[in-house]
Amino acid sequence: MGNDSSAGVQSVDRAISVLEILSQRGEAGVSEIAAEIGVHKSTAFRLLGALEARSLVEQAEDRGKYRLSFGVIRLAGGVASRLDLTQQGRPVCRRLAEEIGETVNIAVVRSHYAVNLDQVRGPSAVTAHNWVGQLTPLHATSSGKILLAHLDDRHRDQLLSAAGLPRFTPGTITSAAELLPQLDEARERGYAVTLEEYEVGLNAMAAAIRSYDGEVVAAVSASGPAYRFSAERMHQLAPVLMGGAADIGHRLGFAG
């Protein structure tokens, strides 16, 4: 079992090396690739065949050499969309952080978590925690709630089942019977809130960012200390946050 696993990892490593070689050189033949990665020509040929079957490489016409194919663009598309989201969203997040006065984040669903892609600190958040790259629970964060609220029932149930509803603070919602009505309310009014549900002393609200066809692709949130960022203040500022979410969508060519 260990040998099979090691061989599999070695094959993946070699396949990635082939892609890197083609990326650097543009085109390369089987013999060139075999020599570069230190394998027999037949092994290089099998690797290229597997990559070709996945449309990651293709054979150049009449030259017997290989080059990257359009399948690579398909794989890169997910990264490009996230880069666009952070690049186009950053000016809006800066404005929201100034207007709301609190830390603003952009998050997306990854597996059964909400992962934060970008953050801008508000003028009052001198020592705010850096959430970028962190996986946070869907049921206990405002971004997670608004993202869950716009999933179909089956997908949402799968994510909640995989993650469970663990308690983080005395305010954490740990039952679906209590959580689901909140998700319905968030979907209807356009934003979700959390009141010290993930961290004691931290409140947050989030609004959905929609794609051109109305699909929710991300969330923009504002968070701050509960003594300052109260439930009443969040509800007052919700239109500002929702306007920012729509603005980010427009900048990406999405519909608000």
PDB file of C-alpha atoms in Angstrom:
ATOM      1  CA  MET A   1       0.000   0.000   0.000  1.00  0.00           C
ATOM      2  CA  GLY A   2       2.847   2.350   0.877  1.00  0.00           C
ATOM      3  CA  ASN A   3       4.643   1.617  -2.390  1.00  0.00           C
ATOM      4  CA  ASP A   4       1.490   2.281  -4.417  1.00  0.00           C
ATOM      5  CA  SER A   5       1.004   5.571  -2.589  1.00  0.00           C
ATOM      6  CA  SER A   6       4.611   6.645  -3.177  1.00  0.00           C
ATOM      7  CA  ALA A   7       4.374   5.739  -6.858  1.00  0.00           C
ATOM      8  CA  GLY A   8       1.179   7.757  -7.169  1.00  0.00           C
ATOM      9  CA  VAL A   9       2.741  10.839  -5.592  1.00  0.00           C
ATOM     10  CA  GLN A  10       5.795  10.443  -7.839  1.00  0.00           C
ATOM     11  CA  SER A  11       3.561  10.291 -10.930  1.00  0.00           C
ATOM     12  CA  VAL A  12       1.704  13.439  -9.874  1.00  0.00           C
ATOM     13  CA  ASP A  13       5.005  15.218  -9.245  1.00  0.00           C
ATOM     14  CA  ARG A  14       6.291  14.208 -12.672  1.00  0.00           C
ATOM     15  CA  ALA A  15       3.077  15.278 -14.393  1.00  0.00           C
ATOM     16  CA  ILE A  16       3.321  18.719 -12.770  1.00  0.00           C
ATOM     17  CA  SER A  17       6.947  18.928 -13.877  1.00  0.00           C
ATOM     18  CA  VAL A  18       5.850  18.211 -17.457  1.00  0.00           C
ATOM     19  CA  LEU A  19       3.334  21.069 -17.295  1.00  0.00           C
ATOM     20  CA  GLU A  20       5.985  23.413 -15.909  1.00  0.00           C
ATOM     21  CA  ILE A  21       8.431  22.477 -18.671  1.00  0.00           C
ATOM     22  CA  LEU A  22       5.838  23.135 -21.371  1.00  0.00           C
ATOM     23  CA  SER A  23       4.900  26.399 -19.708  1.00  0.00           C
ATOM     24  CA  GLN A  24       8.530  27.566 -19.815  1.00  0.00           C
ATOM     25  CA  ARG A  25       9.480  26.269 -23.268  1.00  0.00           C
ATOM     26  CA  GLY A  26       6.220  26.565 -25.157  1.00  0.00           C
ATOM     27  CA  GLU A  27       6.767  23.238 -26.903  1.00  0.00           C
ATOM     28  CA  ALA A  28       8.877  20.137 -26.175  1.00  0.00           C
ATOM     29  CA  GLY A  29       9.246  16.637 -27.531  1.00  0.00           C
ATOM     30  CA  VAL A  30       8.974  13.365 -25.640  1.00  0.00           C
ATOM     31  CA  SER A  31      12.757  12.874 -25.582  1.00  0.00           C
ATOM     32  CA  GLU A  32      13.349  16.407 -24.264  1.00  0.00           C
ATOM     33  CA  ILE A  33      10.793  15.964 -21.497  1.00  0.00           C
ATOM     34  CA  ALA A  34      12.126  12.522 -20.548  1.00  0.00           C
ATOM     35  CA  ALA A  35      15.651  13.896 -20.236  1.00  0.00           C
ATOM     36  CA  GLU A  36      14.492  16.930 -18.238  1.00  0.00           C
ATOM     37  CA  ILE A  37      12.597  14.933 -15.604  1.00  0.00           C
ATOM     38  CA  GLY A  38      14.994  11.991 -15.635  1.00  0.00           C
ATOM     39  CA  VAL A  39      12.714   9.175 -16.801  1.00  0.00           C
ATOM     40  CA  HIS A  40      12.620   6.685 -19.648  1.00  0.00           C
ATOM     41  CA  LYS A  41      11.055   7.908 -22.866  1.00  0.00           C
ATOM     42  CA  SER A  42       8.169   5.445 -22.486  1.00  0.00           C
ATOM     43  CA  THR A  43       7.342   6.880 -19.047  1.00  0.00           C
ATOM     44  CA  ALA A  44       7.310  10.421 -20.433  1.00  0.00           C
ATOM     45  CA  PHE A  45       5.053   9.247 -23.241  1.00  0.00           C
ATOM     46  CA  ARG A  46       2.578   7.736 -20.745  1.00  0.00           C
ATOM     47  CA  LEU A  47       2.562  10.938 -18.705  1.00  0.00           C
ATOM     48  CA  LEU A  48       1.893  13.020 -21.797  1.00  0.00           C
ATOM     49  CA  GLY A  49      -0.860  10.631 -22.835  1.00  0.00           C
ATOM     50  CA  ALA A  50      -2.599  11.003 -19.472  1.00  0.00           C
ATOM     51  CA  LEU A  51      -2.329  14.797 -19.622  1.00  0.00           C
ATOM     52  CA  GLU A  52      -3.561  14.802 -23.207  1.00  0.00           C
ATOM     53  CA  ALA A  53      -6.599  12.730 -22.215  1.00  0.00           C
ATOM     54  CA  ARG A  54      -7.473  15.480 -19.739  1.00  0.00           C
ATOM     55  CA  SER A  55      -6.959  18.184 -22.406  1.00  0.00           C
ATOM     56  CA  LEU A  56      -4.096  19.676 -20.412  1.00  0.00           C
ATOM     57  CA  VAL A  57      -1.579  19.176 -23.229  1.00  0.00           C
ATOM     58  CA  GLU A  58      -1.882  18.664 -26.972  1.00  0.00           C
ATOM     59  CA  GLN A  59       0.417  17.623 -29.800  1.00  0.00           C
ATOM     60  CA  ALA A  60       1.574  20.360 -32.103  1.00  0.00           C
ATOM     61  CA  GLU A  61       0.671  19.706 -35.738  1.00  0.00           C
ATOM     62  CA  ASP A  62       3.189  17.643 -37.740  1.00  0.00           C
ATOM     63  CA  ARG A  63       6.054  18.326 -35.340  1.00  0.00           C
ATOM     64  CA  GLY A  64       5.657  15.575 -32.771  1.00  0.00           C
ATOM     65  CA  LYS A  65       6.060  18.087 -29.977  1.00  0.00           C
ATOM     66  CA  TYR A  66       3.665  18.833 -27.148  1.00  0.00           C
ATOM     67  CA  ARG A  67       2.336  22.126 -25.782  1.00  0.00           C
ATOM     68  CA  LEU A  68      -0.147  23.214 -23.124  1.00  0.00           C
ATOM     69  CA  SER A  69      -3.800  22.920 -24.116  1.00  0.00           C
ATOM     70  CA  PHE A  70      -6.939  24.829 -23.196  1.00  0.00           C
ATOM     71  CA  GLY A  71      -7.717  22.530 -20.281  1.00  0.00           C
ATOM     72  CA  VAL A  72      -5.139  24.511 -18.322  1.00  0.00           C
ATOM     73  CA  ILE A  73      -7.242  27.637 -18.793  1.00  0.00           C
ATOM     74  CA  ARG A  74     -10.247  25.787 -17.411  1.00  0.00           C
ATOM     75  CA  LEU A  75      -8.301  24.915 -14.264  1.00  0.00           C
ATOM     76  CA  ALA A  76      -6.982  28.465 -13.920  1.00  0.00           C
ATOM     77  CA  GLY A  77     -10.473  29.923 -14.247  1.00  0.00           C
ATOM     78  CA  GLY A  78     -11.294  29.373 -10.592  1.00  0.00           C
ATOM     79  CA  VAL A  79      -8.182  31.223  -9.485  1.00  0.00           C
ATOM     80  CA  ALA A  80      -8.800  34.031 -11.980  1.00  0.00           C
ATOM     81  CA  SER A  81     -12.315  34.553 -10.679  1.00  0.00           C
ATOM     82  CA  ARG A  82     -11.034  34.821  -7.096  1.00  0.00           C
ATOM     83  CA  LEU A  83      -8.316  37.251  -8.171  1.00  0.00           C
ATOM     84  CA  ASP A  84     -10.908  39.364  -9.968  1.00  0.00           C
ATOM     85  CA  LEU A  85     -13.097  39.281  -6.895  1.00  0.00           C
ATOM     86  CA  THR A  86     -10.382  40.589  -4.607  1.00  0.00           C
ATOM     87  CA  GLN A  87      -8.950  43.087  -7.093  1.00  0.00           C
ATOM     88  CA  GLN A  88     -12.296  44.559  -8.109  1.00  0.00           C
ATOM     89  CA  GLY A  89     -13.709  44.323  -4.605  1.00  0.00           C
ATOM     90  CA  ARG A  90     -10.825  46.038  -2.836  1.00  0.00           C
ATOM     91  CA  PRO A  91     -11.809  49.664  -3.667  1.00  0.00           C
ATOM     92  CA  VAL A  92     -15.370  48.980  -2.531  1.00  0.00           C
ATOM     93  CA  CYS A  93     -14.161  47.311   0.661  1.00  0.00           C
ATOM     94  CA  ARG A  94     -11.999  50.341   1.417  1.00  0.00           C
ATOM     95  CA  ARG A  95     -14.994  52.615   0.994  1.00  0.00           C
ATOM     96  CA  LEU A  96     -17.201  50.384   3.141  1.00  0.00           C
ATOM     97  CA  ALA A  97     -14.574  50.213   5.879  1.00  0.00           C
ATOM     98  CA  GLU A  98     -14.492  54.021   5.967  1.00  0.00           C
ATOM     99  CA  GLU A  99     -18.275  54.448   5.879  1.00  0.00           C
ATOM    100  CA  ILE A 100     -19.081  51.704   8.365  1.00  0.00           C
ATOM    101  CA  GLY A 101     -15.967  52.219  10.467  1.00  0.00           C
ATOM    102  CA  GLU A 102     -15.289  48.503  10.920  1.00  0.00           C
ATOM    103  CA  THR A 103     -13.293  45.677   9.332  1.00  0.00           C
ATOM    104  CA  VAL A 104     -14.629  44.483   5.959  1.00  0.00           C
ATOM    105  CA  ASN A 105     -14.004  41.037   4.447  1.00  0.00           C
ATOM    106  CA  ILE A 106     -14.881  39.174   1.248  1.00  0.00           C
ATOM    107  CA  ALA A 107     -15.538  35.437   1.633  1.00  0.00           C
ATOM    108  CA  VAL A 108     -16.580  32.458  -0.478  1.00  0.00           C
ATOM    109  CA  VAL A 109     -17.694  28.901   0.261  1.00  0.00           C
ATOM    110  CA  ARG A 110     -14.938  26.300   0.115  1.00  0.00           C
ATOM    111  CA  SER A 111     -15.861  22.755   1.110  1.00  0.00           C
ATOM    112  CA  HIS A 112     -17.989  23.223   4.253  1.00  0.00           C
ATOM    113  CA  TYR A 113     -16.344  26.464   5.343  1.00  0.00           C
ATOM    114  CA  ALA A 114     -16.388  30.154   4.501  1.00  0.00           C
ATOM    115  CA  VAL A 115     -12.872  31.243   3.517  1.00  0.00           C
ATOM    116  CA  ASN A 116     -11.895  34.909   3.607  1.00  0.00           C
ATOM    117  CA  LEU A 117     -10.142  36.161   0.464  1.00  0.00           C
ATOM    118  CA  ASP A 118      -9.525  39.799   1.356  1.00  0.00           C
ATOM    119  CA  GLN A 119      -9.776  42.191   4.275  1.00  0.00           C
ATOM    120  CA  VAL A 120      -9.730  45.944   4.814  1.00  0.00           C
ATOM    121  CA  ARG A 121      -9.558  47.316   8.315  1.00  0.00           C
ATOM    122  CA  GLY A 122     -11.756  50.210   9.340  1.00  0.00           C
ATOM    123  CA  PRO A 123     -10.384  53.358  11.001  1.00  0.00           C
ATOM    124  CA  SER A 124     -11.458  52.096  14.423  1.00  0.00           C
ATOM    125  CA  ALA A 125     -10.052  48.569  13.977  1.00  0.00           C
ATOM    126  CA  VAL A 126      -6.433  49.286  14.824  1.00  0.00           C
ATOM    127  CA  THR A 127      -5.716  45.789  16.152  1.00  0.00           C
ATOM    128  CA  ALA A 128      -8.295  43.780  14.194  1.00  0.00           C
ATOM    129  CA  HIS A 129      -7.625  40.094  13.647  1.00  0.00           C
ATOM    130  CA  ASN A 130      -6.419  39.128  10.160  1.00  0.00           C
ATOM    131  CA  TRP A 131      -8.996  36.723   8.715  1.00  0.00           C
ATOM    132  CA  VAL A 132      -7.506  36.374   5.216  1.00  0.00           C
ATOM    133  CA  GLY A 133      -7.073  32.733   4.219  1.00  0.00           C
ATOM    134  CA  GLN A 134      -8.805  31.441   7.320  1.00  0.00           C
ATOM    135  CA  LEU A 135     -11.537  28.823   7.137  1.00  0.00           C
ATOM    136  CA  THR A 136     -14.459  29.856   9.303  1.00  0.00           C
ATOM    137  CA  PRO A 137     -17.657  27.973  10.205  1.00  0.00           C
ATOM    138  CA  LEU A 138     -20.659  28.619   8.005  1.00  0.00           C
ATOM    139  CA  HIS A 139     -23.251  28.473  10.780  1.00  0.00           C
ATOM    140  CA  ALA A 140     -21.477  30.852  13.178  1.00  0.00           C
ATOM    141  CA  THR A 141     -20.351  33.670  10.858  1.00  0.00           C
ATOM    142  CA  SER A 142     -22.347  36.300   9.006  1.00  0.00           C
ATOM    143  CA  SER A 143     -20.641  35.464   5.690  1.00  0.00           C
ATOM    144  CA  GLY A 144     -21.352  31.800   6.222  1.00  0.00           C
ATOM    145  CA  LYS A 145     -24.998  32.465   7.011  1.00  0.00           C
ATOM    146  CA  ILE A 146     -25.683  34.597   3.939  1.00  0.00           C
ATOM    147  CA  LEU A 147     -23.882  32.070   1.724  1.00  0.00           C
ATOM    148  CA  LEU A 148     -25.871  29.197   3.259  1.00  0.00           C
ATOM    149  CA  ALA A 149     -29.091  31.180   2.877  1.00  0.00           C
ATOM    150  CA  HIS A 150     -28.746  31.204  -0.903  1.00  0.00           C
ATOM    151  CA  LEU A 151     -27.853  27.545  -1.398  1.00  0.00           C
ATOM    152  CA  ASP A 152     -30.470  25.025  -2.450  1.00  0.00           C
ATOM    153  CA  ASP A 153     -31.784  22.876   0.415  1.00  0.00           C
ATOM    154  CA  ARG A 154     -29.877  19.748  -0.600  1.00  0.00           C
ATOM    155  CA  HIS A 155     -26.497  21.462  -0.892  1.00  0.00           C
ATOM    156  CA  ARG A 156     -27.005  23.385   2.339  1.00  0.00           C
ATOM    157  CA  ASP A 157     -27.986  20.222   4.226  1.00  0.00           C
ATOM    158  CA  GLN A 158     -24.891  18.435   2.905  1.00  0.00           C
ATOM    159  CA  LEU A 159     -22.587  21.217   4.091  1.00  0.00           C
ATOM    160  CA  LEU A 160     -24.197  21.453   7.521  1.00  0.00           C
ATOM    161  CA  SER A 161     -24.104  17.680   7.902  1.00  0.00           C
ATOM    162  CA  ALA A 162     -20.400  17.583   6.992  1.00  0.00           C
ATOM    163  CA  ALA A 163     -19.472  20.434   9.329  1.00  0.00           C
ATOM    164  CA  GLY A 164     -21.924  19.867  12.136  1.00  0.00           C
ATOM    165  CA  LEU A 165     -23.034  22.769  14.308  1.00  0.00           C
ATOM    166  CA  PRO A 166     -20.284  23.005  16.946  1.00  0.00           C
ATOM    167  CA  ARG A 167     -20.506  25.563  19.718  1.00  0.00           C
ATOM    168  CA  PHE A 168     -17.882  28.310  19.824  1.00  0.00           C
ATOM    169  CA  THR A 169     -19.491  30.709  22.313  1.00  0.00           C
ATOM    170  CA  PRO A 170     -22.607  30.761  24.481  1.00  0.00           C
ATOM    171  CA  GLY A 171     -24.305  32.578  21.584  1.00  0.00           C
ATOM    172  CA  THR A 172     -23.535  29.993  18.894  1.00  0.00           C
ATOM    173  CA  ILE A 173     -26.579  28.481  17.208  1.00  0.00           C
ATOM    174  CA  THR A 174     -26.211  24.720  17.432  1.00  0.00           C
ATOM    175  CA  SER A 175     -29.565  23.458  16.155  1.00  0.00           C
ATOM    176  CA  ALA A 176     -30.919  23.440  12.618  1.00  0.00           C
ATOM    177  CA  ALA A 177     -34.369  24.270  13.981  1.00  0.00           C
ATOM    178  CA  GLU A 178     -33.029  27.634  15.154  1.00  0.00           C
ATOM    179  CA  LEU A 179     -30.601  28.251  12.289  1.00  0.00           C
ATOM    180  CA  LEU A 180     -32.896  27.632   9.298  1.00  0.00           C
ATOM    181  CA  PRO A 181     -35.434  30.382  10.142  1.00  0.00           C
ATOM    182  CA  GLN A 182     -32.519  32.826  10.453  1.00  0.00           C
ATOM    183  CA  LEU A 183     -31.305  31.791   6.987  1.00  0.00           C
ATOM    184  CA  ASP A 184     -34.791  32.336   5.567  1.00  0.00           C
ATOM    185  CA  GLU A 185     -34.897  35.796   7.147  1.00  0.00           C
ATOM    186  CA  ALA A 186     -31.415  36.638   5.840  1.00  0.00           C
ATOM    187  CA  ARG A 187     -32.404  35.637   2.309  1.00  0.00           C
ATOM    188  CA  GLU A 188     -35.544  37.767   2.436  1.00  0.00           C
ATOM    189  CA  ARG A 189     -33.981  40.947   3.815  1.00  0.00           C
ATOM    190  CA  GLY A 190     -30.675  40.640   1.955  1.00  0.00           C
ATOM    191  CA  TYR A 191     -28.198  40.378   4.819  1.00  0.00           C
ATOM    192  CA  ALA A 192     -27.280  38.144   7.764  1.00  0.00           C
ATOM    193  CA  VAL A 193     -26.023  39.006  11.228  1.00  0.00           C
ATOM    194  CA  THR A 194     -24.163  37.221  13.994  1.00  0.00           C
ATOM    195  CA  LEU A 195     -24.162  38.353  17.603  1.00  0.00           C
ATOM    196  CA  GLU A 196     -21.083  36.998  19.431  1.00  0.00           C
ATOM    197  CA  GLU A 197     -21.633  33.596  17.796  1.00  0.00           C
ATOM    198  CA  TYR A 198     -18.069  32.816  16.694  1.00  0.00           C
ATOM    199  CA  GLU A 199     -16.081  34.952  19.123  1.00  0.00           C
ATOM    200  CA  VAL A 200     -17.262  36.506  22.367  1.00  0.00           C
ATOM    201  CA  GLY A 201     -17.410  40.274  21.919  1.00  0.00           C
ATOM    202  CA  LEU A 202     -17.518  40.185  18.100  1.00  0.00           C
ATOM    203  CA  ASN A 203     -20.583  41.036  15.991  1.00  0.00           C
ATOM    204  CA  ALA A 204     -20.821  40.924  12.207  1.00  0.00           C
ATOM    205  CA  MET A 205     -23.155  41.334   9.250  1.00  0.00           C
ATOM    206  CA  ALA A 206     -22.810  40.161   5.647  1.00  0.00           C
ATOM    207  CA  ALA A 207     -24.490  40.721   2.284  1.00  0.00           C
ATOM    208  CA  ALA A 208     -24.420  38.592  -0.852  1.00  0.00           C
ATOM    209  CA  ILE A 209     -22.451  39.341  -4.031  1.00  0.00           C
ATOM    210  CA  ARG A 210     -24.320  38.030  -7.080  1.00  0.00           C
ATOM    211  CA  SER A 211     -23.184  36.907 -10.517  1.00  0.00           C
ATOM    212  CA  TYR A 212     -24.712  38.066 -13.797  1.00  0.00           C
ATOM    213  CA  ASP A 213     -27.378  35.339 -13.567  1.00  0.00           C
ATOM    214  CA  GLY A 214     -28.311  36.125  -9.976  1.00  0.00           C
ATOM    215  CA  GLU A 215     -26.278  33.345  -8.371  1.00  0.00           C
ATOM    216  CA  VAL A 216     -24.609  34.242  -5.079  1.00  0.00           C
ATOM    217  CA  VAL A 217     -20.861  33.812  -5.568  1.00  0.00           C
ATOM    218  CA  ALA A 218     -19.420  35.515  -2.481  1.00  0.00           C
ATOM    219  CA  ALA A 219     -20.220  37.548   0.601  1.00  0.00           C
ATOM    220  CA  VAL A 220     -18.983  40.894   1.848  1.00  0.00           C
ATOM    221  CA  SER A 221     -19.055  41.362   5.614  1.00  0.00           C
ATOM    222  CA  ALA A 222     -18.389  44.004   8.244  1.00  0.00           C
ATOM    223  CA  SER A 223     -17.372  43.032  11.766  1.00  0.00           C
ATOM    224  CA  GLY A 224     -16.566  44.887  14.952  1.00  0.00           C
ATOM    225  CA  PRO A 225     -16.684  44.770  18.746  1.00  0.00           C
ATOM    226  CA  ALA A 226     -20.145  44.133  20.138  1.00  0.00           C
ATOM    227  CA  TYR A 227     -20.054  47.199  22.400  1.00  0.00           C
ATOM    228  CA  ARG A 228     -19.678  49.440  19.344  1.00  0.00           C
ATOM    229  CA  PHE A 229     -21.085  47.385  16.458  1.00  0.00           C
ATOM    230  CA  SER A 230     -24.432  46.612  18.057  1.00  0.00           C
ATOM    231  CA  ALA A 231     -27.383  44.845  16.469  1.00  0.00           C
ATOM    232  CA  GLU A 232     -29.166  48.200  16.112  1.00  0.00           C
ATOM    233  CA  ARG A 233     -26.173  49.784  14.378  1.00  0.00           C
ATOM    234  CA  MET A 234     -25.793  46.823  12.029  1.00  0.00           C
ATOM    235  CA  HIS A 235     -29.413  47.037  10.956  1.00  0.00           C
ATOM    236  CA  GLN A 236     -28.996  50.770  10.342  1.00  0.00           C
ATOM    237  CA  LEU A 237     -25.903  50.229   8.203  1.00  0.00           C
ATOM    238  CA  ALA A 238     -27.183  47.178   6.324  1.00  0.00           C
ATOM    239  CA  PRO A 239     -28.271  49.222   3.255  1.00  0.00           C
ATOM    240  CA  VAL A 240     -24.701  50.572   2.984  1.00  0.00           C
ATOM    241  CA  LEU A 241     -23.266  47.048   3.026  1.00  0.00           C
ATOM    242  CA  MET A 242     -25.824  45.724   0.532  1.00  0.00           C
ATOM    243  CA  GLY A 243     -25.062  48.647  -1.757  1.00  0.00           C
ATOM    244  CA  GLY A 244     -21.375  47.752  -1.564  1.00  0.00           C
ATOM    245  CA  ALA A 245     -22.133  44.120  -2.443  1.00  0.00           C
ATOM    246  CA  ALA A 246     -24.077  45.262  -5.501  1.00  0.00           C
ATOM    247  CA  ASP A 247     -21.226  47.598  -6.470  1.00  0.00           C
ATOM    248  CA  ILE A 248     -18.710  44.736  -6.345  1.00  0.00           C
ATOM    249  CA  GLY A 249     -21.026  42.689  -8.557  1.00  0.00           C
ATOM    250  CA  HIS A 250     -21.255  45.524 -11.091  1.00  0.00           C
ATOM    251  CA  ARG A 251     -17.468  45.924 -11.153  1.00  0.00           C
ATOM    252  CA  LEU A 252     -17.139  42.250 -11.996  1.00  0.00           C
ATOM    253  CA  GLY A 253     -19.757  42.502 -14.729  1.00  0.00           C
ATOM    254  CA  PHE A 254     -22.311  40.892 -12.423  1.00  0.00           C
ATOM    255  CA  ALA A 255     -25.857  42.016 -11.765  1.00  0.00           C
ATOM    256  CA  GLY A 256     -26.574  43.579  -8.403  1.00  0.00           C
TER     257      GLY A 256
END
